[in-house]
GROMACS .gro file of C-alpha atoms in nm:
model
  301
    1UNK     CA    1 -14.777  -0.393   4.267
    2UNK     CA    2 -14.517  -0.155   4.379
    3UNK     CA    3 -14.572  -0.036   4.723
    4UNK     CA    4 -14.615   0.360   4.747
    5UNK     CA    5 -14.279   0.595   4.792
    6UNK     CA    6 -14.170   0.771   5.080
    7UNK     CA    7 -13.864   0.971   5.189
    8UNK     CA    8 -13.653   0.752   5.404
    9UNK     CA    9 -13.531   0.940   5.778
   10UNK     CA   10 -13.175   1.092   5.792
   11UNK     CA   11 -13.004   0.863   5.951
   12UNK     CA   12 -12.840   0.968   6.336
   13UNK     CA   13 -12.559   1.173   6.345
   14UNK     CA   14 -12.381   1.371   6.587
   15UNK     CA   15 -12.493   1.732   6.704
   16UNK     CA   16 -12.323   1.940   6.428
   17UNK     CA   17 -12.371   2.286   6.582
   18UNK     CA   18 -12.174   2.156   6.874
   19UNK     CA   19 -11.891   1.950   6.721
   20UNK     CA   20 -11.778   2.190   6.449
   21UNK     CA   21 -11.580   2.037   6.126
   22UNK     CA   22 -11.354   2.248   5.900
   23UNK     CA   23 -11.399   2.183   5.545
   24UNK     CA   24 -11.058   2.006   5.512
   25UNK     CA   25 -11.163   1.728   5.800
   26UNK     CA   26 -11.536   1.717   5.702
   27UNK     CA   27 -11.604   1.334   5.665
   28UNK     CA   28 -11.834   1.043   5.673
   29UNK     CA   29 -11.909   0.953   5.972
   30UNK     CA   30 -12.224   0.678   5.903
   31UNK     CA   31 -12.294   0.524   5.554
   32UNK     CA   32 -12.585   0.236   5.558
   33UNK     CA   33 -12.590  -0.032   5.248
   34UNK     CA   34 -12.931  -0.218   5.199
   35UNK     CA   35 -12.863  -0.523   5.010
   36UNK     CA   36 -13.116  -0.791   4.887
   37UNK     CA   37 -12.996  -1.123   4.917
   38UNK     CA   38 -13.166  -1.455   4.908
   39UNK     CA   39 -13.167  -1.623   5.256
   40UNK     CA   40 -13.330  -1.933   5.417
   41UNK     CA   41 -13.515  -1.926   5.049
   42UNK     CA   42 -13.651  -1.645   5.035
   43UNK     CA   43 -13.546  -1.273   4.934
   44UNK     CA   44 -13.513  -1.049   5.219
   45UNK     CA   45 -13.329  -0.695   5.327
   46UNK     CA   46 -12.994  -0.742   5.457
   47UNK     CA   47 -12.828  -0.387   5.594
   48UNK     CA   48 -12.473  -0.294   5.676
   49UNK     CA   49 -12.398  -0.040   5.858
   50UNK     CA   50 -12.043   0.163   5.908
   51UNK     CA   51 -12.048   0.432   6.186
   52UNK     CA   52 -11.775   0.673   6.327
   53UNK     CA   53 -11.816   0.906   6.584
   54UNK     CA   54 -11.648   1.039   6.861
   55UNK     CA   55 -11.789   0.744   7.112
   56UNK     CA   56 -11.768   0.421   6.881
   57UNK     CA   57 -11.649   0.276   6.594
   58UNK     CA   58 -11.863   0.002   6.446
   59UNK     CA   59 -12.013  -0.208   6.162
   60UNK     CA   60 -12.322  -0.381   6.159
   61UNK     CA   61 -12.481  -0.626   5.909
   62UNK     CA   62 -12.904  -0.682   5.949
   63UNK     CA   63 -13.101  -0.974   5.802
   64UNK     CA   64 -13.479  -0.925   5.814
   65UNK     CA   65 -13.735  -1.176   5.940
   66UNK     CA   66 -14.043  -1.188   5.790
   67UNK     CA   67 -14.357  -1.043   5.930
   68UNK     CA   68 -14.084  -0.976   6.258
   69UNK     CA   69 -14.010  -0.616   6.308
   70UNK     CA   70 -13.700  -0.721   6.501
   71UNK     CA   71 -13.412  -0.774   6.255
   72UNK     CA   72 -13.111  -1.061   6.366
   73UNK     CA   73 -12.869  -0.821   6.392
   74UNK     CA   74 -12.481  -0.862   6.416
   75UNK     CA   75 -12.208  -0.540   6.593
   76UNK     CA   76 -11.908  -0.570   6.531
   77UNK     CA   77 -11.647  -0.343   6.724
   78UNK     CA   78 -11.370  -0.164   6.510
   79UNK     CA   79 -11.203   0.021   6.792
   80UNK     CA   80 -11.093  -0.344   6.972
   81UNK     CA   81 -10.711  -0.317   7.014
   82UNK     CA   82 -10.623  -0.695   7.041
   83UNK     CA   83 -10.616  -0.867   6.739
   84UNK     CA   84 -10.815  -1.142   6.823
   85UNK     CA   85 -11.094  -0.906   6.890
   86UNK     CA   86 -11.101  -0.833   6.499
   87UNK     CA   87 -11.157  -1.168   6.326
   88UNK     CA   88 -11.481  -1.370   6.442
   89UNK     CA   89 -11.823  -1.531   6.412
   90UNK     CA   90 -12.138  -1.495   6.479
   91UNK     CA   91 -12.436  -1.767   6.358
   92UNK     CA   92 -12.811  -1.786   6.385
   93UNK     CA   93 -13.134  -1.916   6.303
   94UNK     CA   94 -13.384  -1.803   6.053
   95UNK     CA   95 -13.691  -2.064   5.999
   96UNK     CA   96 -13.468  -2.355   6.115
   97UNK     CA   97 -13.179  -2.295   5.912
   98UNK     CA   98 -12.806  -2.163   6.019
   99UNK     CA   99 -12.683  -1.872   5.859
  100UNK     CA  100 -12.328  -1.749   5.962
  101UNK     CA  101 -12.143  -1.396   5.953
  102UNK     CA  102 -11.750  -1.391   5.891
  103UNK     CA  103 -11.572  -1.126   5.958
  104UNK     CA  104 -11.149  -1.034   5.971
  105UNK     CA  105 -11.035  -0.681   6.024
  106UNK     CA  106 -10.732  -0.811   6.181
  107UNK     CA  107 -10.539  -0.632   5.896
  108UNK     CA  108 -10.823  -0.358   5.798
  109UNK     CA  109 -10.698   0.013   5.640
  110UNK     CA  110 -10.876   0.280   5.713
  111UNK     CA  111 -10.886   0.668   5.560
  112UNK     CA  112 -11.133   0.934   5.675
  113UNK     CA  113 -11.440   0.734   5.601
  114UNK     CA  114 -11.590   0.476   5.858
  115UNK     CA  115 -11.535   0.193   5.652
  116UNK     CA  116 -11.186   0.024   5.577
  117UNK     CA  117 -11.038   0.111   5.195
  118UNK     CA  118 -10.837  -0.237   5.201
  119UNK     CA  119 -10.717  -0.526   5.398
  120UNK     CA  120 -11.055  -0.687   5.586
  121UNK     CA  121 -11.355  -0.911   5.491
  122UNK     CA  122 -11.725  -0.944   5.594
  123UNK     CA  123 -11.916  -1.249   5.461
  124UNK     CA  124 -12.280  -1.346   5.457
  125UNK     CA  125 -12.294  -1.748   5.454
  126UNK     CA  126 -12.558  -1.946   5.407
  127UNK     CA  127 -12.558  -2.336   5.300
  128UNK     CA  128 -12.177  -2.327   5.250
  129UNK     CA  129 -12.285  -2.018   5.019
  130UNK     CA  130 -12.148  -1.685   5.075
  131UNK     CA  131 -12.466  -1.458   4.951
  132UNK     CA  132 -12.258  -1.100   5.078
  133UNK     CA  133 -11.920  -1.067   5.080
  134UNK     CA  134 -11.769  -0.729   5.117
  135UNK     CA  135 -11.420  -0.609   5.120
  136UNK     CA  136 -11.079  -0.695   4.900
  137UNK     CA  137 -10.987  -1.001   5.079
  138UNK     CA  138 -11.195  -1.261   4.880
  139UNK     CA  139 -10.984  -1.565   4.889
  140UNK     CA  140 -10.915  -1.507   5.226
  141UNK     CA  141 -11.305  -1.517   5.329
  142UNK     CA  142 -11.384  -1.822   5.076
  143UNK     CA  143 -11.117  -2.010   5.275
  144UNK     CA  144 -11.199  -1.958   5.591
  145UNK     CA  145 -11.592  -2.022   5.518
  146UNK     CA  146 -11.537  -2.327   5.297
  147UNK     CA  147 -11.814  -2.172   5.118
  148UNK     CA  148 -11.887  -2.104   4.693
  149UNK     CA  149 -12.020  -1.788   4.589
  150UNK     CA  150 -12.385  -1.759   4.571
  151UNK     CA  151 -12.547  -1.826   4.258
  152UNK     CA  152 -12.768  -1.543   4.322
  153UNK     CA  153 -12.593  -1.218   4.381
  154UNK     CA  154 -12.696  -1.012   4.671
  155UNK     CA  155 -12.832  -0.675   4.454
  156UNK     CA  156 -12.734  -0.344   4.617
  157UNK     CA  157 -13.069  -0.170   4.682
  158UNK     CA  158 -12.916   0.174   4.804
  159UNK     CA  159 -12.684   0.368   5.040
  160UNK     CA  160 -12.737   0.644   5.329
  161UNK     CA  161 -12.525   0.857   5.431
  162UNK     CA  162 -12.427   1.189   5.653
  163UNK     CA  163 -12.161   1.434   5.571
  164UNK     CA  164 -12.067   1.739   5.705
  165UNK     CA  165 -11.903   2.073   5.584
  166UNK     CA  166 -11.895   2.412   5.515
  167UNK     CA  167 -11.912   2.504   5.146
  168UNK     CA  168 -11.841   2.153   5.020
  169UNK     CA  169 -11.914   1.793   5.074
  170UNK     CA  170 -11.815   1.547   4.928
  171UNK     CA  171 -11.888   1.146   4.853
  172UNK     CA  172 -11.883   0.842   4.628
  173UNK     CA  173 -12.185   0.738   4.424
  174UNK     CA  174 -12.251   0.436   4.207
  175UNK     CA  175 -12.371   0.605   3.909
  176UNK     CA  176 -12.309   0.301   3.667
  177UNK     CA  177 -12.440  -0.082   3.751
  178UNK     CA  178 -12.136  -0.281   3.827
  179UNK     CA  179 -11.928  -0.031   3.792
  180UNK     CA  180 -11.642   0.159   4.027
  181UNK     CA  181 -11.814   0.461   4.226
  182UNK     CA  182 -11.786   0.799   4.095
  183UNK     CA  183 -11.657   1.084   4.297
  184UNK     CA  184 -11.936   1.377   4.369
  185UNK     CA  185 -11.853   1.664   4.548
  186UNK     CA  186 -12.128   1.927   4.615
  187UNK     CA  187 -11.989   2.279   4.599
  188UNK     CA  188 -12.212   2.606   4.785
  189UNK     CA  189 -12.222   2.966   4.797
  190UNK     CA  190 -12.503   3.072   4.992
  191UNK     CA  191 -12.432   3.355   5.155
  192UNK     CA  192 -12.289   3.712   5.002
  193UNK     CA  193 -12.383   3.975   4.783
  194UNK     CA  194 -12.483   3.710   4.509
  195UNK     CA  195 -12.768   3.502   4.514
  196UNK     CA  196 -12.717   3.201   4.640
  197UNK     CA  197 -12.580   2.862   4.437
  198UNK     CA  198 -12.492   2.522   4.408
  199UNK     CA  199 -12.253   2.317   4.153
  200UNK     CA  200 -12.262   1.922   4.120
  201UNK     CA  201 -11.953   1.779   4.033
  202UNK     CA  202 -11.885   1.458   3.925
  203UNK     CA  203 -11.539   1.304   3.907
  204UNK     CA  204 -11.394   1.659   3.836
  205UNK     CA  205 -11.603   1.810   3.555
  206UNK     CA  206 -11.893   2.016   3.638
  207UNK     CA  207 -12.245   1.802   3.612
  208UNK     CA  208 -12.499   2.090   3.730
  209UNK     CA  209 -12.483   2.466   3.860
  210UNK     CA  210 -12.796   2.556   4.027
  211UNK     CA  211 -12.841   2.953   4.093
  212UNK     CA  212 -13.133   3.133   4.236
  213UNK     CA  213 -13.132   2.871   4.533
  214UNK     CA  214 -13.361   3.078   4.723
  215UNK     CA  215 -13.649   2.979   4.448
  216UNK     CA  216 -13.480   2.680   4.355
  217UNK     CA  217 -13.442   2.508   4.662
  218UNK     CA  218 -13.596   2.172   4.572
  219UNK     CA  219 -13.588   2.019   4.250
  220UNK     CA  220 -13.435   1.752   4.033
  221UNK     CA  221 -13.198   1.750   3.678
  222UNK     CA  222 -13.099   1.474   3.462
  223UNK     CA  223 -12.732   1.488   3.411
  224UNK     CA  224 -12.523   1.222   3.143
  225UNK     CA  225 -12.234   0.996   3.283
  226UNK     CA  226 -12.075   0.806   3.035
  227UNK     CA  227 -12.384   0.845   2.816
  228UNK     CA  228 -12.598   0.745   3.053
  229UNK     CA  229 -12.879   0.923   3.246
  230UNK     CA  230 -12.832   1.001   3.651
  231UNK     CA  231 -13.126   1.202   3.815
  232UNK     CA  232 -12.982   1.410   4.097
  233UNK     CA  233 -13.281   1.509   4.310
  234UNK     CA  234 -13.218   1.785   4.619
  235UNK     CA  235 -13.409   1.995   4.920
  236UNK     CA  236 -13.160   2.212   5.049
  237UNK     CA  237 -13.450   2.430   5.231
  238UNK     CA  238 -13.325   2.394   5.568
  239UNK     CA  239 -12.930   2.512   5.455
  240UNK     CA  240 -13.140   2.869   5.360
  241UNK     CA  241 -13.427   2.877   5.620
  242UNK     CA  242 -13.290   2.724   5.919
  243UNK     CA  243 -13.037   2.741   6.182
  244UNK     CA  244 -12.749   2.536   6.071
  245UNK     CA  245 -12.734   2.220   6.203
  246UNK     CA  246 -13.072   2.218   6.242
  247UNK     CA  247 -13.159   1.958   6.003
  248UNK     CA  248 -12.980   1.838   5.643
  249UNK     CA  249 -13.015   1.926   5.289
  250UNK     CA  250 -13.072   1.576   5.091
  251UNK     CA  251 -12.926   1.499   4.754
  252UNK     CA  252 -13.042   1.161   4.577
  253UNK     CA  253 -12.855   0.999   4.296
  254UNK     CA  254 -13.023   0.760   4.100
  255UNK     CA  255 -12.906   0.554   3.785
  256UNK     CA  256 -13.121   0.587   3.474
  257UNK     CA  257 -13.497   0.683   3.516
  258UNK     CA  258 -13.769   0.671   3.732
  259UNK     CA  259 -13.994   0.377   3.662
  260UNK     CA  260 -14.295   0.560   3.708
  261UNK     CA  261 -14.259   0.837   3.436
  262UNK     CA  262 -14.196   0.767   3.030
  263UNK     CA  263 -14.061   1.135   3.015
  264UNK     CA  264 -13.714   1.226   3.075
  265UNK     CA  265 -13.828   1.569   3.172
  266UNK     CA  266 -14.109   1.528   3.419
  267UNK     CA  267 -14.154   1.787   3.622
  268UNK     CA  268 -14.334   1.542   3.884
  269UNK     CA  269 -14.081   1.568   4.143
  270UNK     CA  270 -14.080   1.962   4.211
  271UNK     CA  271 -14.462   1.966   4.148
  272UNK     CA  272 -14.522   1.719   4.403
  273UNK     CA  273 -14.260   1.831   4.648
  274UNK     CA  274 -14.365   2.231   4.627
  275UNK     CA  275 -14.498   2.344   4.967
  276UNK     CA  276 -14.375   2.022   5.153
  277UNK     CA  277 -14.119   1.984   5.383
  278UNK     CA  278 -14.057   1.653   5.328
  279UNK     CA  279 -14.091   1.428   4.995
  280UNK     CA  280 -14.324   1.170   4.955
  281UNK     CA  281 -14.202   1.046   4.647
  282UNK     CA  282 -13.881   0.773   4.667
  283UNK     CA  283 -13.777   0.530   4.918
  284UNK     CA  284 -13.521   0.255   4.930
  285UNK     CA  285 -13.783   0.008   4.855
  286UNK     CA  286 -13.680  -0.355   4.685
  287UNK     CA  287 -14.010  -0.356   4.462
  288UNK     CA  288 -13.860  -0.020   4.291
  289UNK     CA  289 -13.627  -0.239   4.152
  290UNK     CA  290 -13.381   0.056   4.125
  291UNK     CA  291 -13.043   0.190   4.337
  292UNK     CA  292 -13.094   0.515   4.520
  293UNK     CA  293 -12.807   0.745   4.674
  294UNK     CA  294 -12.898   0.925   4.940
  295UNK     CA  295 -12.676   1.182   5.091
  296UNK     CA  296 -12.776   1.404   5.390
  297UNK     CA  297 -12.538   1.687   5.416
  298UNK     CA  298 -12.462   1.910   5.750
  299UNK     CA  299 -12.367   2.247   5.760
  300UNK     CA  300 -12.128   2.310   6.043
  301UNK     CA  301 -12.060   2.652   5.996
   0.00000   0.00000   0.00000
């Protein structure tokens, strides 16, 4: 029986009313990928984690332990300038058995968001099987590991992440299952004679425009993608009704259709979210069986 939904936390970022970011260096600074992989036999959460801030640079890949609130958790430092600080190791135990993390950044490419775009591997291994393997450099990682790929893919459960801007923010969702990401950019006019709005873009043509934000602050549409169905869900009520950087308006992007409701058009989301601050009504939860997108975007100015 699925477990009941819940709004996940924003996850940390940096003060925005103190570090302003113009619109042309507004970036990602922490994006979190929960995974579900099957380890030591049995299907748990694995999370990776990419932050960049003005202190650290890091990545860091979680395995759960059952009934355990403490996760085996491996850091690994992106800001090391030797070499040899970029490629390494690190194993451990879970009910007896080893299970190893990979890594090489030695040769890693990075843009404006915390993780690399090229050149690196991280690799989940387990039984000479890698279960996770992220980045380009896949003969590279099956090498080193003298591992086979997993016979069960790791499944992509969702992805968190803060950006920050002025009137736009931008990101990359996977709309489509096995399938590149999509580029979404979030466009705003909220203050001026007008009322205020919102457009949705995604990969350059216009997917929703949202005016009379004041009334409209939460709510959800169902837009098409290749044919297909993508529920965009947002609360921007603290961009209108607090002090910026005060707290984040959320966007969610989620493939196809809730599993909960047989109608396209429910209006179950703004019903149940009216008069709450927070919604109560999706989580990142394995037994949803679904991917969830969930952006938390800053105003800085």
């Amino acid at each position: 029986m699925p477990m009941p939904l819940s709004i996940p936390e924003p996850p940390p970022t940096e003060n925005a009313s103190k570090d302003k970011v113009t619109n042309k260096d507004a970036s990602q600074n922490f994006a979190t990928y929960v995974y579900q992989a099957k380890v030591a036999e049995s299907f748990r959460s694995v999370s990776v984690t990419w932050c960049k801030n003005t202190t650290e640079h890091f990545v860091s890949m979680s395995v759960e332990k059952p009934f355990d609130e403490n996760k085996l958790t491996c850091k690994i430092d992106l800001e090391s300038g030797q070499s040899w600080g970029k490629k390494g190791l690190k194993s451990f135990e879970i009910e007896g058995a080893r299970v190893d993390i990979f890594w090489d950044f030695r040769h890693a490419k990075f843009s404006m968001n915390p993780q690399p775009c090229s050149g690196y591997y991280v690799a989940l291994v387990y039984k000479k099987e890698v279960l996770l393997l992220l980045g380009d450099l896949e003969n590279d990682a099956y090498t080193r590991t003298k591992s086979k790929p997993s016979l069960e893919e790791a499944t992509l459960l969702s992805k968190k992440e803060n950006v920050h801007g002025k009137k736009l923010f931008c990101t990359r969702a996977m709309l489509e299952e096995g399938k590149p990401e999509h580029d979404v950019v979030i466009e705003t006019s909220l203050s001026g004679p007008d009322d205020p709005e919102m457009w949705i873009s995604i990969d350059g043509m216009l997917a929703s425009r949202i005016m009379n934000l004041n009334w409209k602050f939460r709510g959800n549409e169902i837009v098409m993608v290749n044919n297909l169905p993508v529920q965009i869900f947002w609360d921007v009520h603290d961009w209108l009704f607090n002090d910026i950087g005060s707290g984040p308006a959320l966007f969610i992007f989620k493939p196809g259709f809730l599993e909960h409701t047989n109608d396209p058009n429910s209006r179950e989301w703004t019903e149940r979210s009216e008069g709450s601050s927070k919604y109560d009504l999706i989580e990142e939860n394995p037994s949803t069986g679904s991917f969830f997108h969930f952006l938390y975007a800053w105003r800085t100015d």
